[in-house]
Amino acid sequence: MVFRVGCHVSISGSVDFAFERARKLCCNTFQIFTKNPRGWSAKQLNENEIKSFRKQLEQRKMFPVISHISYLPNLASQNKEIYEKSINSFLLELDRSLTLDIPYFIIHGGSYKGGTKDQGIETYTNSILKGVEHVNGKTVILIENSSGGKNSVSGVFSDIAKIVNEIDDKKAVQVCFDTCHAFGAGYDLESKRGVFNTLEEMESSIGLVNVAVIHANDSKGELGSHRDYHEHIGLGKIGEVGFKELVNHPILSKKPWILETPVNETRGDSDNLDYLRMLRNKV
Ligand SMILES: [Zn+2]
Ligand SMILES: [Zn+2]
């Protein structure tokens, strides 16, 4: 079976440019934001870029293409104004994803600051339900695990499982497993034993079958530090042993792997892609 691995690529200039950027990096899957991730506003997609995007989606052998929600929305927010803005952005970005025929849409967890954890989980669950209704089976919404900590709704696997079970539509809502976030949340991935225990816990709560995408990031932050600080694969606190174990796992290795690693003088995207592919073959 082909190992599917790619990275997050820019849509700068036009959304369809993402394909060429991904091809240059030898990705056979990739992830994008469908709009500028740093603001609330969105420039309308024009006919040409939509057409070109869909055509390439059909013709190029890069799949799945995955979209990720922008940074600002907080789908667990207890602040009415932020909540409204977040829902509007969520639905708008889902629409853009649908227009581009993208099959997966990743949302990060949210913060329930000012409320209780139960209220946060309820708000977050209801937000996702709005999204599920909106897309009507045409794209899968993936909840990404977070690095947890204060006011966070998706740092603990059993909390994510609770949300997924509450929604009770496994075709509509699945999970994106981010290795850096899991490590930050306190799930050990540094040793063979750590990976085994973490995946056992994931299997018994979320179920590995419900994990649709892996975000492969090493962690600059310590185990359980609740820090979301990505590092090059093998050079962080998870390290080579952990990633070798993860990337050769019989179930996880069949899922698409997306890198969200830094680009700096140490390594760029293609170096991290090569490194992960090298570990994949090192059985
Ligand atoms: Zn991620
Ligand atoms: Zn992150």
Short mmCIF file of C-alpha atoms and ligand atoms in Angstrom, two decimals:
data_model
loop_
_atom_site.label_atom_id
_atom_site.label_comp_id
_atom_site.label_asym_id
_atom_site.label_seq_id
_atom_site.Cartn_x
_atom_site.Cartn_y
_atom_site.Cartn_z
CA MET A 1 0.00 0.00 0.00
CA VAL A 2 1.26 3.47 -0.93
CA PHE A 3 2.43 5.58 1.98
CA ARG A 4 0.47 8.84 1.78
CA VAL A 5 2.48 11.76 3.05
CA GLY A 6 2.47 15.48 2.39
CA CYS A 7 2.52 18.80 4.11
CA HIS A 8 0.55 21.95 4.64
CA VAL A 9 1.01 24.12 1.53
CA SER A 10 0.25 27.76 0.84
CA ILE A 11 -2.63 28.97 -1.36
CA SER A 12 -0.96 32.34 -1.85
CA GLY A 13 -1.91 33.92 -5.17
CA SER A 14 -4.70 31.47 -6.02
CA VAL A 15 -6.05 28.41 -4.23
CA ASP A 16 -5.25 26.09 -7.17
CA PHE A 17 -1.52 26.97 -6.94
CA ALA A 18 -1.41 24.59 -3.95
CA PHE A 19 -1.24 21.55 -6.24
CA GLU A 20 1.96 22.65 -7.97
CA ARG A 21 3.55 23.54 -4.64
CA ALA A 22 2.66 20.09 -3.28
CA ARG A 23 3.94 18.36 -6.43
CA LYS A 24 7.29 20.13 -6.18
CA LEU A 25 7.64 18.70 -2.68
CA CYS A 26 6.69 15.20 -3.98
CA CYS A 27 3.59 15.10 -1.77
CA ASN A 28 0.89 12.54 -2.63
CA THR A 29 -1.56 14.21 -0.22
CA PHE A 30 -1.57 17.75 1.21
CA GLN A 31 -3.39 20.24 3.40
CA ILE A 32 -4.47 23.87 2.84
CA PHE A 33 -6.36 26.70 4.45
CA THR A 34 -9.09 27.78 2.03
CA LYS A 35 -8.67 31.43 3.07
CA ASN A 36 -6.19 33.70 4.80
CA PRO A 37 -5.84 31.92 8.18
CA ARG A 38 -5.03 35.01 10.23
CA GLY A 39 -8.19 37.09 9.80
CA TRP A 40 -11.95 36.73 9.81
CA SER A 41 -12.48 38.02 6.29
CA ALA A 42 -12.22 35.96 3.12
CA LYS A 43 -11.68 36.96 -0.48
CA GLN A 44 -14.25 35.29 -2.69
CA LEU A 45 -13.03 32.33 -4.74
CA ASN A 46 -13.24 33.10 -8.45
CA GLU A 47 -14.55 30.79 -11.18
CA ASN A 48 -11.14 30.13 -12.71
CA GLU A 49 -9.43 29.05 -9.53
CA ILE A 50 -12.36 26.81 -8.60
CA LYS A 51 -12.32 25.19 -12.04
CA SER A 52 -8.56 24.72 -12.03
CA PHE A 53 -8.62 23.33 -8.48
CA ARG A 54 -11.31 20.77 -9.28
CA LYS A 55 -9.61 19.73 -12.49
CA GLN A 56 -6.31 19.11 -10.72
CA LEU A 57 -8.12 17.27 -7.94
CA GLU A 58 -9.35 14.86 -10.56
CA GLN A 59 -6.23 14.56 -12.66
CA ARG A 60 -3.32 14.66 -10.26
CA LYS A 61 -2.65 11.64 -8.11
CA MET A 62 -2.68 13.59 -4.87
CA PHE A 63 -5.31 12.56 -2.38
CA PRO A 64 -6.87 13.19 -0.06
CA VAL A 65 -6.69 16.98 -0.17
CA ILE A 66 -7.45 18.21 3.32
CA SER A 67 -8.59 21.63 4.46
CA HIS A 68 -7.99 23.15 7.86
CA ILE A 69 -10.08 25.83 9.57
CA SER A 70 -8.40 29.24 10.00
CA TYR A 71 -6.78 30.22 13.32
CA LEU A 72 -9.32 32.58 14.87
CA PRO A 73 -12.58 30.60 15.21
CA ASN A 74 -13.22 29.24 18.72
CA LEU A 75 -16.09 26.77 18.47
CA ALA A 76 -16.26 26.32 22.27
CA SER A 77 -16.33 30.04 23.08
CA GLN A 78 -18.54 31.20 25.94
CA ASN A 79 -18.39 34.78 24.62
CA LYS A 80 -21.45 35.42 22.45
CA GLU A 81 -19.76 37.75 20.01
CA ILE A 82 -16.75 35.50 19.43
CA TYR A 83 -18.99 32.46 19.22
CA GLU A 84 -21.13 34.06 16.48
CA LYS A 85 -18.07 35.09 14.50
CA SER A 86 -16.61 31.61 14.93
CA ILE A 87 -19.71 29.80 13.70
CA ASN A 88 -20.00 32.13 10.71
CA SER A 89 -16.38 31.54 9.76
CA PHE A 90 -16.75 27.77 10.28
CA LEU A 91 -19.77 27.58 7.95
CA LEU A 92 -18.17 29.88 5.38
CA GLU A 93 -14.98 27.82 5.34
CA LEU A 94 -17.01 24.62 5.07
CA ASP A 95 -18.74 26.16 2.04
CA ARG A 96 -15.39 26.94 0.43
CA SER A 97 -14.26 23.39 1.12
CA LEU A 98 -17.43 22.03 -0.50
CA THR A 99 -16.99 24.32 -3.52
CA LEU A 100 -13.52 22.85 -3.98
CA ASP A 101 -14.73 19.24 -3.49
CA ILE A 102 -12.37 18.71 -0.55
CA PRO A 103 -13.32 15.56 1.40
CA TYR A 104 -11.91 16.44 4.85
CA PHE A 105 -12.18 19.54 7.01
CA ILE A 106 -10.11 19.78 10.20
CA ILE A 107 -11.14 21.89 13.18
CA HIS A 108 -8.93 22.56 16.17
CA GLY A 109 -10.28 22.37 19.71
CA GLY A 110 -11.64 25.42 21.46
CA SER A 111 -11.35 27.30 24.72
CA TYR A 112 -14.27 27.56 27.14
CA LYS A 113 -12.73 30.43 29.14
CA GLY A 114 -15.34 31.97 31.43
CA GLY A 115 -17.42 28.78 31.57
CA THR A 116 -17.10 25.22 32.82
CA LYS A 117 -15.64 22.27 30.94
CA ASP A 118 -19.11 20.77 30.52
CA GLN A 119 -20.39 24.02 29.03
CA GLY A 120 -17.38 24.15 26.73
CA ILE A 121 -17.91 20.61 25.49
CA GLU A 122 -21.61 21.28 24.98
CA THR A 123 -20.95 24.47 22.97
CA TYR A 124 -18.25 22.75 20.91
CA THR A 125 -20.48 19.73 20.21
CA ASN A 126 -23.38 21.96 19.15
CA SER A 127 -21.07 23.93 16.86
CA ILE A 128 -19.96 20.72 15.14
CA LEU A 129 -23.59 19.62 14.81
CA LYS A 130 -24.33 22.87 12.96
CA GLY A 131 -21.46 22.06 10.61
CA VAL A 132 -22.67 18.49 10.09
CA GLU A 133 -26.13 19.74 9.19
CA HIS A 134 -24.64 22.35 6.87
CA VAL A 135 -22.49 19.98 4.79
CA ASN A 136 -25.10 17.23 4.63
CA GLY A 137 -22.66 14.33 4.22
CA LYS A 138 -20.50 16.00 1.56
CA THR A 139 -17.36 16.46 3.65
CA VAL A 140 -16.07 14.84 6.83
CA ILE A 141 -15.36 17.12 9.79
CA LEU A 142 -12.28 16.06 11.75
CA ILE A 143 -11.73 17.07 15.37
CA GLU A 144 -8.03 17.61 16.00
CA ASN A 145 -6.67 16.75 19.44
CA SER A 146 -5.09 19.73 21.19
CA SER A 147 -2.17 20.04 23.58
CA GLY A 148 -4.74 20.42 26.35
CA GLY A 149 -4.35 22.43 29.50
CA LYS A 150 -6.51 25.16 30.94
CA ASN A 151 -9.92 25.69 29.26
CA SER A 152 -9.22 23.23 26.43
CA VAL A 153 -11.94 20.93 25.06
CA SER A 154 -9.94 18.47 22.96
CA GLY A 155 -6.74 17.62 24.83
CA VAL A 156 -8.03 14.40 26.39
CA PHE A 157 -8.86 11.42 24.13
CA SER A 158 -11.86 10.40 26.25
CA ASP A 159 -13.32 13.93 25.91
CA ILE A 160 -12.97 13.75 22.11
CA ALA A 161 -14.60 10.31 22.19
CA LYS A 162 -17.45 11.75 24.23
CA ILE A 163 -18.04 14.47 21.63
CA VAL A 164 -17.85 12.05 18.70
CA ASN A 165 -20.23 9.63 20.44
CA GLU A 166 -22.65 12.41 21.33
CA ILE A 167 -22.84 13.44 17.65
CA ASP A 168 -23.24 9.76 16.80
CA ASP A 169 -22.47 9.99 13.09
CA LYS A 170 -19.04 8.45 12.46
CA LYS A 171 -19.31 9.09 8.72
CA ALA A 172 -19.71 12.82 9.37
CA VAL A 173 -17.32 13.40 12.27
CA GLN A 174 -13.95 11.73 12.77
CA VAL A 175 -10.60 12.65 14.28
CA CYS A 176 -7.23 14.12 13.26
CA PHE A 177 -4.39 12.86 15.48
CA ASP A 178 -1.64 15.46 15.98
CA THR A 179 1.47 13.86 17.50
CA CYS A 180 2.93 17.11 18.90
CA HIS A 181 -0.37 18.04 20.53
CA ALA A 182 -0.82 14.55 22.02
CA PHE A 183 2.68 14.70 23.50
CA GLY A 184 2.00 18.19 24.90
CA ALA A 185 -1.24 16.89 26.41
CA GLY A 186 0.70 14.21 28.28
CA TYR A 187 0.51 11.16 25.97
CA ASP A 188 4.00 9.67 25.77
CA LEU A 189 5.22 8.96 22.23
CA GLU A 190 8.93 8.94 22.91
CA SER A 191 9.51 5.21 23.36
CA LYS A 192 8.07 1.99 21.91
CA ARG A 193 6.22 1.42 25.16
CA GLY A 194 4.94 5.03 25.21
CA VAL A 195 3.58 4.75 21.66
CA PHE A 196 1.98 1.39 22.48
CA ASN A 197 0.24 2.75 25.59
CA THR A 198 -0.89 5.95 23.89
CA LEU A 199 -2.35 4.09 20.92
CA GLU A 200 -4.04 1.61 23.26
CA GLU A 201 -5.68 4.50 25.04
CA MET A 202 -6.71 6.01 21.73
CA GLU A 203 -8.09 2.68 20.52
CA SER A 204 -10.19 2.16 23.65
CA SER A 205 -11.60 5.71 23.59
CA ILE A 206 -11.75 7.22 20.10
CA GLY A 207 -10.99 4.03 18.17
CA LEU A 208 -8.15 4.06 15.59
CA VAL A 209 -10.71 3.36 12.88
CA ASN A 210 -12.13 6.83 13.51
CA VAL A 211 -8.78 8.56 13.00
CA ALA A 212 -8.79 9.83 9.41
CA VAL A 213 -5.62 11.94 9.25
CA ILE A 214 -2.32 12.15 11.15
CA HIS A 215 -0.59 15.48 11.76
CA ALA A 216 3.06 14.53 12.06
CA ASN A 217 4.93 17.06 14.14
CA ASP A 218 7.69 16.57 16.64
CA SER A 219 7.45 18.63 19.83
CA LYS A 220 9.73 21.32 21.21
CA GLY A 221 7.68 21.28 24.42
CA GLU A 222 8.10 18.62 27.11
CA LEU A 223 5.67 15.74 27.70
CA GLY A 224 2.55 17.14 29.39
CA SER A 225 3.74 20.75 29.07
CA HIS A 226 0.54 21.74 27.18
CA ARG A 227 2.73 23.61 24.76
CA ASP A 228 1.91 23.62 21.06
CA TYR A 229 5.36 24.13 19.64
CA HIS A 230 6.16 22.09 16.52
CA GLU A 231 9.64 20.76 15.78
CA HIS A 232 11.30 18.91 12.86
CA ILE A 233 10.60 15.17 12.85
CA GLY A 234 13.10 13.32 15.02
CA LEU A 235 14.71 16.48 16.41
CA GLY A 236 12.18 17.18 19.17
CA LYS A 237 11.16 15.56 22.43
CA ILE A 238 9.29 12.73 20.63
CA GLY A 239 12.37 11.85 18.59
CA GLU A 240 13.24 9.23 16.00
CA VAL A 241 12.31 6.13 18.02
CA GLY A 242 8.77 7.36 18.57
CA PHE A 243 8.21 8.40 14.96
CA LYS A 244 9.68 5.18 13.59
CA GLU A 245 7.19 3.30 15.73
CA LEU A 246 4.25 5.51 14.70
CA VAL A 247 4.96 5.60 10.99
CA ASN A 248 5.34 1.82 10.76
CA HIS A 249 2.22 1.09 12.80
CA PRO A 250 0.00 -1.34 10.84
CA ILE A 251 -3.10 0.87 11.13
CA LEU A 252 -1.67 4.39 11.30
CA SER A 253 0.68 3.87 8.35
CA LYS A 254 -2.35 3.42 6.08
CA LYS A 255 -3.69 6.89 6.92
CA PRO A 256 -2.63 10.14 5.24
CA TRP A 257 0.24 11.88 7.08
CA ILE A 258 0.49 15.67 6.98
CA LEU A 259 3.52 17.59 8.20
CA GLU A 260 3.11 20.97 9.86
CA THR A 261 6.77 21.29 10.78
CA PRO A 262 8.79 24.52 10.79
CA VAL A 263 10.74 25.77 7.79
CA ASN A 264 14.09 27.23 8.89
CA GLU A 265 17.85 26.92 8.44
CA THR A 266 17.83 23.41 9.97
CA ARG A 267 15.32 21.86 7.56
CA GLY A 268 12.59 22.66 5.06
CA ASP A 269 9.44 20.72 4.14
CA SER A 270 11.12 18.38 1.67
CA ASP A 271 13.77 17.41 4.27
CA ASN A 272 11.09 16.46 6.80
CA LEU A 273 9.13 14.58 4.12
CA ASP A 274 12.27 12.63 3.14
CA TYR A 275 13.02 11.90 6.77
CA LEU A 276 9.53 10.53 7.44
CA ARG A 277 9.64 8.39 4.28
CA MET A 278 13.04 7.08 5.35
CA LEU A 279 11.65 6.07 8.76
CA ARG A 280 8.66 4.44 7.09
CA ASN A 281 10.91 2.04 5.24
CA LYS A 282 13.11 1.31 8.22
CA VAL A 283 11.17 -1.62 9.60
ZN ZN B 1 -2.04 19.95 13.67
ZN ZN B 2 -0.04 22.68 16.65
#
